[in-house]
Amino acid sequence: MSDVYAEPTTGADPADPATLARYTTLRLGGPAGRLATAASADEIVQQVQEAELREDPVLVLAGGSNVVIGDQGFPGTVVLIRSRGYRVVAEDADTVTVRVEAGEPWDDLVAATVEHGWSGLECLSGIPGSAGATPIQNVGAYGQEVAETIVAVEAYDRSHRAVVRIAAEDCGFAYRGSIFKYSDRWVVLSVDFRLTRAPLSGPVRYAELARALGVEVGDRVPLADARATVLRLRAGKGMVLDPDDPDTRSVGSFFTNPVLERAAYDLFRERVGDLGDPPNWPCPGDRVKISAAWLIDKAGFGRGYPGPAGVAISSKHTLALTNRGGTAGTAALVALAREIRDGVHARFGVTLHPEPVLINCTI
C-alpha cells in the first residue's frame, strides 16, 4: 500500500506519477490530488475510509479502460485497485463458482477460464480493464454479458461503512448498466462468477462471430476457438490494447447502442430514407436497439474522422474515439464526442449517450 501526493495542477504530464493519464487506456486525464495503491480488499476499504476521514472526494480506478478523466484531473484521493487472484469457492459436477479479486486483469481471467475448461466468459476475451469493473457496466460483447454468469458482488458500502455481498438479482443489471455505475456508494472488492464445466462455448449468438467461426448462430465451438476468434475480431477493430497502435488508445465503444420505443423507432425509420436497413435488434417491451456505429457513419463521421488537437475516430471502428498523441487533451476528445452526438441527432433525431464514466468532464 502506497501513497503519492500532488498539488492539483492544470494539464496532464505523463511523466508525473500522479497524472491520471498514466492509468487510463485513453492516456488522457489531469493529476490526482492524492494517489493511493491498494493491493487487497482490506487495503481498498482502508484507503477509502481514510480518505473519508479526511473528507476527501474518492475516485476508485482499476484498469482505467472505461473512464474519461478531465484535464483538471481529480482533486481528491484516487485509489488504484491492484488486488489480484481468483479461487474456486463452490463447485458441483456441472458448474464452478470462481471468486475474483477486483484488480485481476480481465483478459487474464478469461484466458484462465478457457484453459480450465470453464465456459461462460470466452466471448468476452480481449476486453481491457479489471474484473471488478465488469459488473459496473455489465460488460458485454459478441453475445455474452457478465450478468449471465455473476452470482454475487462483494462491495464496500460507503453509506453504511460495511462490506456487503450483493446477489446478482439485486445488482440492477441492464444494458451496459447496474446499480454501481452512476453511484459512488459501493466500491467493488470481488466478483463471483458461476461457470459451466464444458469444453465447448455457450451457443454462439452473435452473427459476426458465427460467420468468423464458420458456424451457424446457436452452434457451440471449442472454447479456445471462440477466444481466438474474438481476439482476432477485436484486434481488427483496434479493441485489443497495443502500445504501437494509436487506435487502441480509447475506451472502446464511446457510445451505447440506442434503445428506442416502437413509436420512436418508426419515426427514426422515416428519417433513414434511402440509406438502407439499419442494423437493429428486438428488445423486451416492444423496443428496438439500433447500431450506434451505423448512426455515426451515416451521419457523416466515418473511420478516421479527425477532431481537434490530435483526437480522432478510430481508423478501424467508428464507435471508438482515440487519442492520437501530440497535444491531445480530454477537452478535445469531449469536443469530438459532442460534435458526433449533435450531428447524429440532427440527422436522425436519435440521441447518443456515452458508455464510459465521465470524471470532471461532460458532453
Short mmCIF file of C-alpha atoms in Angstrom, two decimals:
data_model
loop_
_atom_site.label_atom_id
_atom_site.label_comp_id
_atom_site.label_asym_id
_atom_site.label_seq_id
_atom_site.Cartn_x
_atom_site.Cartn_y
_atom_site.Cartn_z
CA MET A 1 0.00 0.00 0.00
CA SER A 2 1.48 3.33 -1.01
CA ASP A 3 0.61 6.98 -1.41
CA VAL A 4 1.74 9.70 -3.80
CA TYR A 5 0.85 13.29 -3.01
CA ALA A 6 0.50 16.01 -5.62
CA GLU A 7 -0.71 19.56 -5.78
CA PRO A 8 -3.54 19.73 -8.32
CA THR A 9 -2.46 21.49 -11.48
CA THR A 10 -3.87 22.07 -14.94
CA GLY A 11 -2.99 19.71 -17.76
CA ALA A 12 -1.56 16.21 -17.92
CA ASP A 13 2.13 15.50 -17.68
CA PRO A 14 2.61 11.79 -18.48
CA ALA A 15 5.95 11.82 -16.63
CA ASP A 16 4.26 12.84 -13.36
CA PRO A 17 3.38 9.72 -11.30
CA ALA A 18 0.23 11.46 -10.06
CA THR A 19 -1.03 12.24 -13.57
CA LEU A 20 -4.07 10.08 -14.20
CA ALA A 21 -3.26 9.82 -17.91
CA ARG A 22 -0.76 7.15 -16.83
CA TYR A 23 -3.58 4.98 -15.52
CA THR A 24 -6.18 5.14 -18.32
CA THR A 25 -6.29 3.41 -21.67
CA LEU A 26 -7.01 6.77 -23.32
CA ARG A 27 -3.76 8.16 -21.85
CA LEU A 28 -5.70 11.33 -21.00
CA GLY A 29 -6.54 12.97 -17.69
CA GLY A 30 -5.04 15.50 -15.30
CA PRO A 31 -3.45 14.99 -11.87
CA ALA A 32 -4.79 13.41 -8.72
CA GLY A 33 -4.79 15.37 -5.51
CA ARG A 34 -3.61 12.21 -3.80
CA LEU A 35 -2.85 8.81 -5.30
CA ALA A 36 -3.04 5.61 -3.24
CA THR A 37 -2.42 1.98 -4.23
CA ALA A 38 -4.36 -0.88 -2.65
CA ALA A 39 -3.26 -4.49 -3.21
CA SER A 40 -6.03 -6.29 -1.31
CA ALA A 41 -9.70 -5.91 -0.43
CA ASP A 42 -8.76 -4.86 3.11
CA GLU A 43 -6.40 -2.19 1.78
CA ILE A 44 -9.09 -0.90 -0.60
CA VAL A 45 -11.50 -0.45 2.30
CA GLN A 46 -8.79 1.13 4.45
CA GLN A 47 -7.79 3.67 1.79
CA VAL A 48 -11.41 4.66 1.15
CA GLN A 49 -12.13 5.02 4.86
CA GLU A 50 -9.01 7.12 5.45
CA ALA A 51 -9.96 9.41 2.57
CA GLU A 52 -13.43 9.81 4.02
CA LEU A 53 -11.96 10.75 7.39
CA ARG A 54 -10.01 13.50 5.61
CA GLU A 55 -13.29 14.47 3.87
CA ASP A 56 -11.60 13.83 0.54
CA PRO A 57 -13.60 13.02 -2.58
CA VAL A 58 -12.76 9.45 -3.66
CA LEU A 59 -12.25 8.02 -7.13
CA VAL A 60 -11.66 4.29 -7.44
CA LEU A 61 -9.61 3.40 -10.51
CA ALA A 62 -8.52 -0.04 -11.69
CA GLY A 63 -7.73 -0.70 -15.35
CA GLY A 64 -8.87 2.75 -16.46
CA SER A 65 -10.45 1.31 -19.60
CA ASN A 66 -13.96 2.72 -19.20
CA VAL A 67 -13.33 6.17 -17.75
CA VAL A 68 -12.73 9.60 -19.25
CA ILE A 69 -10.99 11.96 -16.81
CA GLY A 70 -10.95 15.71 -17.40
CA ASP A 71 -7.81 17.74 -17.94
CA GLN A 72 -8.18 19.17 -14.44
CA GLY A 73 -7.84 15.67 -13.04
CA PHE A 74 -9.43 14.69 -9.75
CA PRO A 75 -8.89 16.89 -6.68
CA GLY A 76 -9.38 14.18 -4.07
CA THR A 77 -7.96 10.71 -3.41
CA VAL A 78 -7.65 8.27 -6.30
CA VAL A 79 -7.42 4.68 -5.08
CA LEU A 80 -5.67 2.42 -7.59
CA ILE A 81 -7.07 -1.11 -7.31
CA ARG A 82 -4.26 -3.65 -7.60
CA SER A 83 -5.72 -6.70 -5.82
CA ARG A 84 -5.08 -9.90 -7.77
CA GLY A 85 -6.12 -13.53 -7.94
CA TYR A 86 -9.10 -15.86 -8.10
CA ARG A 87 -10.19 -19.03 -6.31
CA VAL A 88 -12.92 -21.63 -6.56
CA VAL A 89 -15.48 -21.13 -3.78
CA ALA A 90 -18.12 -23.65 -4.87
CA GLU A 91 -18.43 -26.45 -7.40
CA ASP A 92 -20.50 -29.41 -8.46
CA ALA A 93 -20.49 -31.83 -11.35
CA ASP A 94 -21.66 -29.21 -13.86
CA THR A 95 -20.53 -25.81 -12.58
CA VAL A 96 -17.77 -24.00 -10.78
CA THR A 97 -18.09 -20.68 -8.90
CA VAL A 98 -14.97 -18.55 -9.01
CA ARG A 99 -14.34 -15.56 -6.70
CA VAL A 100 -12.19 -12.99 -8.48
CA GLU A 101 -10.42 -10.06 -6.84
CA ALA A 102 -11.42 -6.66 -8.20
CA GLY A 103 -7.98 -5.81 -9.57
CA GLU A 104 -7.45 -9.06 -11.50
CA PRO A 105 -6.83 -8.17 -15.18
CA TRP A 106 -9.95 -9.24 -17.01
CA ASP A 107 -8.40 -10.91 -20.02
CA ASP A 108 -6.01 -12.89 -17.81
CA LEU A 109 -9.09 -14.27 -16.05
CA VAL A 110 -10.84 -15.13 -19.32
CA ALA A 111 -7.72 -16.91 -20.58
CA ALA A 112 -7.58 -18.93 -17.36
CA THR A 113 -11.23 -19.97 -17.57
CA VAL A 114 -10.74 -21.18 -21.13
CA GLU A 115 -7.66 -23.14 -20.10
CA HIS A 116 -9.55 -24.75 -17.21
CA GLY A 117 -12.48 -25.70 -19.45
CA TRP A 118 -14.95 -23.34 -17.79
CA SER A 119 -17.49 -21.92 -20.22
CA GLY A 120 -19.25 -18.56 -19.91
CA LEU A 121 -16.69 -15.80 -20.43
CA GLU A 122 -14.94 -16.85 -23.66
CA CYS A 123 -16.70 -14.30 -25.90
CA LEU A 124 -15.54 -11.52 -23.56
CA SER A 125 -11.89 -12.12 -24.47
CA GLY A 126 -9.63 -9.17 -25.16
CA ILE A 127 -11.62 -6.61 -23.19
CA PRO A 128 -9.21 -4.39 -21.26
CA GLY A 129 -9.61 -3.46 -17.63
CA SER A 130 -10.16 -5.37 -14.41
CA ALA A 131 -12.63 -7.97 -13.19
CA GLY A 132 -14.07 -5.58 -10.61
CA ALA A 133 -15.14 -3.16 -13.33
CA THR A 134 -17.18 -5.73 -15.24
CA PRO A 135 -20.34 -5.66 -13.09
CA ILE A 136 -20.31 -1.87 -13.00
CA GLN A 137 -21.31 -1.50 -16.64
CA ASN A 138 -22.44 -5.11 -17.16
CA VAL A 139 -19.65 -5.69 -19.66
CA GLY A 140 -20.78 -7.45 -22.80
CA ALA A 141 -19.56 -8.35 -26.27
CA TYR A 142 -20.27 -10.85 -29.03
CA GLY A 143 -23.46 -12.08 -27.45
CA GLN A 144 -22.31 -12.51 -23.84
CA GLU A 145 -22.78 -10.29 -20.79
CA VAL A 146 -21.25 -10.76 -17.35
CA ALA A 147 -24.73 -10.54 -15.82
CA GLU A 148 -25.33 -14.04 -17.19
CA THR A 149 -22.59 -15.57 -15.01
CA ILE A 150 -22.29 -13.24 -11.99
CA VAL A 151 -23.90 -14.68 -8.87
CA ALA A 152 -22.73 -12.08 -6.35
CA VAL A 153 -20.62 -8.96 -5.93
CA GLU A 154 -18.72 -8.19 -2.74
CA ALA A 155 -18.53 -4.46 -2.17
CA TYR A 156 -17.74 -1.88 0.45
CA ASP A 157 -20.92 0.08 1.21
CA ARG A 158 -19.74 3.61 1.93
CA SER A 159 -23.16 4.65 3.24
CA HIS A 160 -23.14 2.02 5.99
CA ARG A 161 -19.35 1.62 6.28
CA ALA A 162 -19.67 -2.15 5.89
CA VAL A 163 -18.58 -4.86 3.48
CA VAL A 164 -21.65 -6.47 1.89
CA ARG A 165 -22.33 -9.26 -0.56
CA ILE A 166 -24.91 -8.27 -3.18
CA ALA A 167 -26.74 -11.03 -5.02
CA ALA A 168 -26.89 -10.73 -8.80
CA GLU A 169 -30.64 -10.11 -8.75
CA ASP A 170 -30.04 -7.03 -6.58
CA CYS A 171 -27.34 -5.54 -8.81
CA GLY A 172 -29.80 -3.89 -11.18
CA PHE A 173 -28.11 -5.26 -14.26
CA ALA A 174 -29.27 -3.70 -17.50
CA TYR A 175 -27.78 -2.97 -20.90
CA ARG A 176 -24.33 -1.55 -20.03
CA GLY A 177 -25.52 -0.59 -16.58
CA SER A 178 -26.03 -1.59 -12.96
CA ILE A 179 -26.63 -0.02 -9.55
CA PHE A 180 -22.87 0.55 -9.36
CA LYS A 181 -22.34 2.62 -12.49
CA TYR A 182 -23.50 6.09 -11.53
CA SER A 183 -23.16 5.83 -7.76
CA ASP A 184 -20.11 6.14 -5.54
CA ARG A 185 -21.87 4.32 -2.71
CA TRP A 186 -20.32 0.91 -3.50
CA VAL A 187 -16.69 0.00 -4.08
CA VAL A 188 -16.41 -3.41 -5.74
CA LEU A 189 -13.99 -5.73 -3.90
CA SER A 190 -14.56 -9.08 -5.62
CA VAL A 191 -16.96 -10.78 -8.02
CA ASP A 192 -18.32 -14.34 -8.02
CA PHE A 193 -18.86 -15.96 -11.43
CA ARG A 194 -20.67 -19.28 -11.90
CA LEU A 195 -19.28 -21.01 -14.99
CA THR A 196 -20.14 -24.25 -16.74
CA ARG A 197 -17.75 -27.16 -16.89
CA ALA A 198 -17.65 -27.71 -20.65
CA PRO A 199 -15.09 -27.91 -23.44
CA LEU A 200 -17.44 -26.01 -25.73
CA SER A 201 -18.62 -22.42 -25.68
CA GLY A 202 -22.14 -21.38 -24.96
CA PRO A 203 -24.37 -21.11 -28.05
CA VAL A 204 -22.86 -18.54 -30.42
CA ARG A 205 -25.40 -15.72 -30.51
CA TYR A 206 -23.63 -13.02 -32.50
CA ALA A 207 -23.90 -13.29 -36.29
CA GLU A 208 -20.49 -11.73 -36.99
CA LEU A 209 -18.80 -14.19 -34.65
CA ALA A 210 -20.68 -17.13 -36.14
CA ARG A 211 -19.55 -16.13 -39.63
CA ALA A 212 -15.94 -15.77 -38.49
CA LEU A 213 -16.09 -19.23 -36.89
CA GLY A 214 -17.77 -20.77 -39.91
CA VAL A 215 -20.78 -21.99 -37.89
CA GLU A 216 -24.44 -21.18 -37.55
CA VAL A 217 -25.87 -18.93 -34.87
CA GLY A 218 -26.72 -21.20 -31.94
CA ASP A 219 -23.87 -23.64 -32.55
CA ARG A 220 -21.18 -24.33 -29.96
CA VAL A 221 -17.46 -24.35 -30.63
CA PRO A 222 -14.34 -25.27 -28.65
CA LEU A 223 -13.61 -22.65 -26.01
CA ALA A 224 -10.14 -21.93 -27.42
CA ASP A 225 -11.60 -21.37 -30.90
CA ALA A 226 -14.16 -18.90 -29.58
CA ARG A 227 -11.50 -16.99 -27.66
CA ALA A 228 -9.03 -16.87 -30.56
CA THR A 229 -11.68 -15.69 -32.99
CA VAL A 230 -13.00 -12.99 -30.67
CA LEU A 231 -9.44 -11.74 -30.12
CA ARG A 232 -8.90 -11.59 -33.87
CA LEU A 233 -12.15 -9.71 -34.47
CA ARG A 234 -11.44 -7.25 -31.67
CA ALA A 235 -7.87 -6.64 -32.85
CA GLY A 236 -9.17 -5.88 -36.32
CA LYS A 237 -11.28 -3.12 -34.77
CA GLY A 238 -8.46 -1.72 -32.61
CA MET A 239 -10.17 -3.08 -29.49
CA VAL A 240 -7.21 -5.05 -28.10
CA LEU A 241 -4.60 -2.90 -26.37
CA ASP A 242 -1.42 -2.44 -28.40
CA PRO A 243 1.11 0.24 -27.39
CA ASP A 244 2.16 0.63 -31.02
CA ASP A 245 -1.37 1.19 -32.32
CA PRO A 246 -2.94 4.59 -31.54
CA ASP A 247 -6.34 3.15 -32.47
CA THR A 248 -6.24 1.27 -29.17
CA ARG A 249 -5.80 4.44 -27.09
CA SER A 250 -9.52 4.63 -26.43
CA VAL A 251 -12.21 3.49 -24.04
CA GLY A 252 -13.55 1.03 -26.58
CA SER A 253 -17.08 1.89 -27.65
CA PHE A 254 -17.66 5.51 -26.65
CA PHE A 255 -21.44 5.45 -27.19
CA THR A 256 -24.01 2.82 -26.30
CA ASN A 257 -26.40 1.47 -28.90
CA PRO A 258 -29.66 3.44 -28.52
CA VAL A 259 -32.76 1.51 -27.46
CA LEU A 260 -35.93 3.09 -28.86
CA GLU A 261 -39.58 2.69 -28.06
CA ARG A 262 -41.52 1.40 -31.05
CA ALA A 263 -43.02 4.82 -31.90
CA ALA A 264 -39.60 6.49 -31.78
CA TYR A 265 -38.15 3.70 -33.93
CA ASP A 266 -40.85 4.22 -36.54
CA LEU A 267 -40.02 7.95 -36.66
CA PHE A 268 -36.35 7.11 -36.97
CA ARG A 269 -37.03 4.78 -39.92
CA GLU A 270 -38.80 7.63 -41.71
CA ARG A 271 -35.62 9.73 -41.42
CA VAL A 272 -33.39 6.93 -42.66
CA GLY A 273 -34.72 7.35 -46.19
CA ASP A 274 -32.72 5.51 -48.83
CA LEU A 275 -29.76 4.71 -46.56
CA GLY A 276 -30.78 1.09 -46.33
CA ASP A 277 -31.86 -1.11 -43.45
CA PRO A 278 -30.06 -0.05 -40.25
CA PRO A 279 -28.82 -2.89 -38.03
CA ASN A 280 -31.36 -3.45 -35.30
CA TRP A 281 -32.26 -5.95 -32.62
CA PRO A 282 -35.60 -6.51 -30.83
CA CYS A 283 -35.64 -5.78 -27.10
CA PRO A 284 -38.17 -6.55 -24.36
CA GLY A 285 -41.15 -4.27 -24.09
CA ASP A 286 -41.56 -3.84 -27.87
CA ARG A 287 -38.41 -1.75 -28.03
CA VAL A 288 -35.68 -1.83 -30.66
CA LYS A 289 -31.92 -1.46 -30.25
CA ILE A 290 -30.13 0.22 -33.16
CA SER A 291 -26.45 0.40 -34.05
CA ALA A 292 -24.64 3.48 -32.79
CA ALA A 293 -21.78 2.74 -35.20
CA TRP A 294 -24.20 2.82 -38.15
CA LEU A 295 -25.73 6.11 -36.97
CA ILE A 296 -22.31 7.73 -36.60
CA ASP A 297 -21.12 6.59 -40.01
CA LYS A 298 -24.30 7.57 -41.85
CA ALA A 299 -24.33 10.98 -40.14
CA GLY A 300 -21.02 11.74 -41.85
CA PHE A 301 -18.49 10.69 -39.21
CA GLY A 302 -16.54 7.89 -40.83
CA ARG A 303 -13.49 5.98 -39.68
CA GLY A 304 -10.56 8.30 -39.11
CA TYR A 305 -12.73 11.41 -38.84
CA PRO A 306 -10.47 14.00 -37.19
CA GLY A 307 -11.26 16.06 -34.14
CA PRO A 308 -9.23 18.91 -32.67
CA ALA A 309 -5.70 18.70 -31.27
CA GLY A 310 -4.85 15.10 -32.04
CA VAL A 311 -8.03 13.14 -31.38
CA ALA A 312 -9.99 11.24 -33.99
CA ILE A 313 -12.46 8.46 -34.61
CA SER A 314 -10.55 5.19 -34.86
CA SER A 315 -9.40 4.24 -38.35
CA LYS A 316 -10.83 0.77 -37.65
CA HIS A 317 -14.12 1.33 -35.84
CA THR A 318 -16.49 4.30 -35.80
CA LEU A 319 -17.53 3.72 -32.16
CA ALA A 320 -14.05 4.33 -30.75
CA LEU A 321 -12.73 7.85 -30.15
CA THR A 322 -8.97 7.79 -29.95
CA ASN A 323 -6.07 9.81 -28.62
CA ARG A 324 -3.58 10.06 -31.49
CA GLY A 325 -0.94 11.79 -29.37
CA GLY A 326 0.50 15.25 -29.83
CA THR A 327 -1.29 17.94 -27.86
CA ALA A 328 -4.44 15.89 -27.37
CA GLY A 329 -6.32 16.53 -24.14
CA THR A 330 -9.62 15.40 -22.70
CA ALA A 331 -11.27 18.66 -23.78
CA ALA A 332 -10.50 17.82 -27.40
CA LEU A 333 -11.93 14.32 -27.05
CA VAL A 334 -15.08 15.67 -25.41
CA ALA A 335 -15.45 18.24 -28.19
CA LEU A 336 -15.31 15.47 -30.80
CA ALA A 337 -17.84 13.38 -28.86
CA ARG A 338 -20.16 16.37 -28.64
CA GLU A 339 -19.84 17.03 -32.38
CA ILE A 340 -20.73 13.43 -33.16
CA ARG A 341 -23.66 13.34 -30.73
CA ASP A 342 -25.12 16.57 -32.11
CA GLY A 343 -24.55 15.50 -35.72
CA VAL A 344 -26.34 12.18 -35.22
CA HIS A 345 -29.25 13.91 -33.50
CA ALA A 346 -29.56 16.48 -36.28
CA ARG A 347 -29.60 13.77 -38.95
CA PHE A 348 -31.69 11.06 -37.30
CA GLY A 349 -33.37 12.57 -34.24
CA VAL A 350 -31.65 9.99 -32.01
CA THR A 351 -29.54 10.98 -29.01
CA LEU A 352 -26.35 9.03 -28.32
CA HIS A 353 -25.24 8.51 -24.73
CA PRO A 354 -21.65 7.88 -23.61
CA GLU A 355 -20.75 4.41 -22.37
CA PRO A 356 -17.72 5.32 -20.22
CA VAL A 357 -17.93 7.08 -16.87
CA LEU A 358 -17.03 10.78 -17.22
CA ILE A 359 -14.99 12.33 -14.39
CA ASN A 360 -14.76 16.13 -14.23
CA CYS A 361 -15.87 16.44 -17.84
CA THR A 362 -19.15 16.20 -19.72
CA ILE A 363 -20.54 16.14 -23.21
#
